[in-house]
C-alpha positions as a printed Julia matrix, in Angstrom:
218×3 Matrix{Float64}:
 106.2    82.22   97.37
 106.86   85.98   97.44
 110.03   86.5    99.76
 110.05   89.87  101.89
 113.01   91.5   103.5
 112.11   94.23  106.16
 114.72   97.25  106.26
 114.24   99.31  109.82
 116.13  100.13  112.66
 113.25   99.45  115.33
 113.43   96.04  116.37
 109.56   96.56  117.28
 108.45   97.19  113.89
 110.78   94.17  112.26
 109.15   91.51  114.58
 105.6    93.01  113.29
 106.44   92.76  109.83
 107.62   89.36  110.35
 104.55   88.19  112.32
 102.03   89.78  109.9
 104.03   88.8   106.13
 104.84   84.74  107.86
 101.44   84.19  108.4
 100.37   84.32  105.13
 100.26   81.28  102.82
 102.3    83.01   99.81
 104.85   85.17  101.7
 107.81   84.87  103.4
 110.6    86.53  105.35
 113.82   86.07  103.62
 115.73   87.9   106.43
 115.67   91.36  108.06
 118.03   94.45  108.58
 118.76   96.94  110.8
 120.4    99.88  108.78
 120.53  101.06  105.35
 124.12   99.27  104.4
 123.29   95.85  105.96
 119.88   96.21  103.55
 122.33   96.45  100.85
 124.24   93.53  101.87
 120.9    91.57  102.5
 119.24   92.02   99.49
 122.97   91.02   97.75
 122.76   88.07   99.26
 118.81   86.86   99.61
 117.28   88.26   96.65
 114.12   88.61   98.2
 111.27   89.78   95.59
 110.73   93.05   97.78
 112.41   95.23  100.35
 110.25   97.03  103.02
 113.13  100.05  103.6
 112.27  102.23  106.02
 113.69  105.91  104.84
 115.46  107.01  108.0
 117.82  104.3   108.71
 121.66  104.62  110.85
 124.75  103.67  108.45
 123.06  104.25  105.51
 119.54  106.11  105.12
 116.55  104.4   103.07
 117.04  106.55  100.04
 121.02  105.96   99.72
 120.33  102.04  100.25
 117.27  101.79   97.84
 119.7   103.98   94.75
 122.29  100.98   95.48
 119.61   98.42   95.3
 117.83  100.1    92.09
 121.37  100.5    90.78
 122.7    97.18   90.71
 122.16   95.47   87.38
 121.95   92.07   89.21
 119.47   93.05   91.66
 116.94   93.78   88.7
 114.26   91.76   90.0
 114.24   93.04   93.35
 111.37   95.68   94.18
 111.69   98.31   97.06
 108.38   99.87   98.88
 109.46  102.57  101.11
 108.74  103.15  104.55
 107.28  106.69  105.42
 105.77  108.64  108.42
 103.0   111.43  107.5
 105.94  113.54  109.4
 108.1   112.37  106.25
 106.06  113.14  103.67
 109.13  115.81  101.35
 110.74  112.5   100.5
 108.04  110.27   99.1
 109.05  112.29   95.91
 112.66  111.52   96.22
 111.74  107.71   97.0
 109.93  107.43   94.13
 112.72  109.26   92.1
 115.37  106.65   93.79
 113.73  103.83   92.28
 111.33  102.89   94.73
 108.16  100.76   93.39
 105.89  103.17   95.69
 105.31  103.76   99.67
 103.72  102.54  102.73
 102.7   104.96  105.75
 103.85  103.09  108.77
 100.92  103.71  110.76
  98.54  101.67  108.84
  96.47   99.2   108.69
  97.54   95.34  109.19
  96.26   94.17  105.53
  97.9    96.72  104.03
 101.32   96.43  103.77
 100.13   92.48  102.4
  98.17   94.33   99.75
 101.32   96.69   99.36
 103.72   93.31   98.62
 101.0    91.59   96.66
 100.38   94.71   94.36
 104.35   95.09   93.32
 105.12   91.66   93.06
 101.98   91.84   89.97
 103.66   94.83   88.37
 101.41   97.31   89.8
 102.64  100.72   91.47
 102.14  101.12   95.23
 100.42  104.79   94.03
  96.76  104.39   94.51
  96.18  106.37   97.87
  94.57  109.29   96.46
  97.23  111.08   98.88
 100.22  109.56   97.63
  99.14  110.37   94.11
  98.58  114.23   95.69
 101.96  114.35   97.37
 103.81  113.45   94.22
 101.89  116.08   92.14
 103.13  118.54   94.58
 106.39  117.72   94.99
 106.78  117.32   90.96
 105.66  120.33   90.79
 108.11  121.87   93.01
 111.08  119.99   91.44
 113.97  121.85   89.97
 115.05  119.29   87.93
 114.21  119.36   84.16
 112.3   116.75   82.85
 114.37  114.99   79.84
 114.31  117.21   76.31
 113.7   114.67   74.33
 112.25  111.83   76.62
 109.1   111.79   75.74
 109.54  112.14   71.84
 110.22  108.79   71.59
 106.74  107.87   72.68
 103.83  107.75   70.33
 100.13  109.69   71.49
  99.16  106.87   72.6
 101.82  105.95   75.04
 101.46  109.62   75.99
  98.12  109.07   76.94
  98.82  105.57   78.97
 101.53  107.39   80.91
  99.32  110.12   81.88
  96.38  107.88   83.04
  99.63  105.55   84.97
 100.6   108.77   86.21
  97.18  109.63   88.22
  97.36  106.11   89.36
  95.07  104.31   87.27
  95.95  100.55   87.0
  95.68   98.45   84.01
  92.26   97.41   84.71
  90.99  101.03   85.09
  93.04  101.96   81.48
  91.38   99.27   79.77
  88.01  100.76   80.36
  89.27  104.49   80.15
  90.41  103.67   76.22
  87.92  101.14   75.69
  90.82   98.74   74.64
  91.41   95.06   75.65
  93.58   94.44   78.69
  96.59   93.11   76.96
  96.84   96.45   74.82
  97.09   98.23   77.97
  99.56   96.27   79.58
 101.48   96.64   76.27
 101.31  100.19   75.94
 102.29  100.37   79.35
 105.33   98.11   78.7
 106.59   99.77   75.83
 106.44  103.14   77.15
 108.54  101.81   80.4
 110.79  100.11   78.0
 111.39  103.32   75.94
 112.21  105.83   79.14
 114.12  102.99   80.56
 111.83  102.95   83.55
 112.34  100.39   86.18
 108.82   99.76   86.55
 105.28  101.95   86.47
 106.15  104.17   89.47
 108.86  105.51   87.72
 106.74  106.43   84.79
 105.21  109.17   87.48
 107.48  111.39   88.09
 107.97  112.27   84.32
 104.55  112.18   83.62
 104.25  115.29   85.94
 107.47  116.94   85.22
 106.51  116.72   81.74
 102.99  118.41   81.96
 101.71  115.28   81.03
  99.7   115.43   83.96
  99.06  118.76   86.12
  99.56  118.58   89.91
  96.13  118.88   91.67
């Protein structure tokens, strides 16, 4: 059972989230919040598997409550997918930077946000709107931050490579036949190259990819 806690002010939007995830066989609600620090206290207490947090939030915004969350040593195993508006769109870069396992656009359709808790409960990154992988070109592009000197030396070609293809948004499946290698040497590239930048999980193997000129925005 894959246990979902929804992080937004508007009480609206918590009762649809609830509605939709309860009705599925292999999800549940493990509790809901109304502002960024009660999110915090939530997630501290439930340990749900992922957090729906909504990015502008009173108390505490999405971004402040997802760094605590992504943080915490103890709260590890807990995944955050960030709630955006197309109106929000210069923070799906910081989201991603936070921690955050990838983004949802609130005005979407019902089976996706089910797809969206599905997908980063497997491992995968929520990246694979082609817009979401534009967005974060652009906004890598843009950042002023440096990408780590010596990060990627630690990785070898082929790690490179994986980390590039994660970085467009590929997904294990896709790798496999990219490199014409078996699926269990492209989930182990992957997990090796996460291991050695210390990254979280796959999203955050996509902002370095960029900053690095592994990949090139557009």
């Amino acid at each position: 059972m894959i246990r979902v806690l929804p992080a937004d002010d508007q009480s609206l939007v918590r009762a649809g989230f609830r509605a939709l995830l309860d009705a599925q066989p292999d999800i549940e609600v493990a509790g809901e919040s109304a502002d960024g620090e009660a999110a915090v206290r939530a997630v501290r207490e439930l340990r749900p598997d992922i957090v729906l947090m909504d990015i502008r939030m009173p108390v505490l915004d999405g971004l402040a409550a997802t760094r605590r969350v992504t943080g915490d040593p103890g709260l590890g195993a807990v995944k955050v997918v960030m709630l955006t508006t197309f109106g929000l769109d210069e923070y799906v870069f910081e989201a991603i930077r936070s921690g955050a396992s990838g983004f949802l656009v609130k005005d979407t359709e019902p089976d996706e946000p089910l797809r969206a808790v599905r997908a980063v409960v497997a491992g995968d990154a929520l990246l694979s709107p082609g817009v979401t992988r534009r967005l974060i070109a652009e906004f890598a592009a843009r950042s002023k931050e440096p990408a780590a000197a010596g990060a990627l030396d630690r990785l070898t070609e082929r790690e490179r490579e994986v980390m590039a293809l994660v970085g467009i948004g590929l997904s294990d499946e896709e790798i496999t036949r990219r490199l014409v290698v078996s699926p269990l040497t492209a989930k182990t590239h992957v997990s090796f190259t996460m291991v050695k930048l210390g990254a979280r999980d796959r999203a955050q193997l996509v902002v370095p990819a960029y900053e690095s000129g592994l990949v090139l925005p557009g």
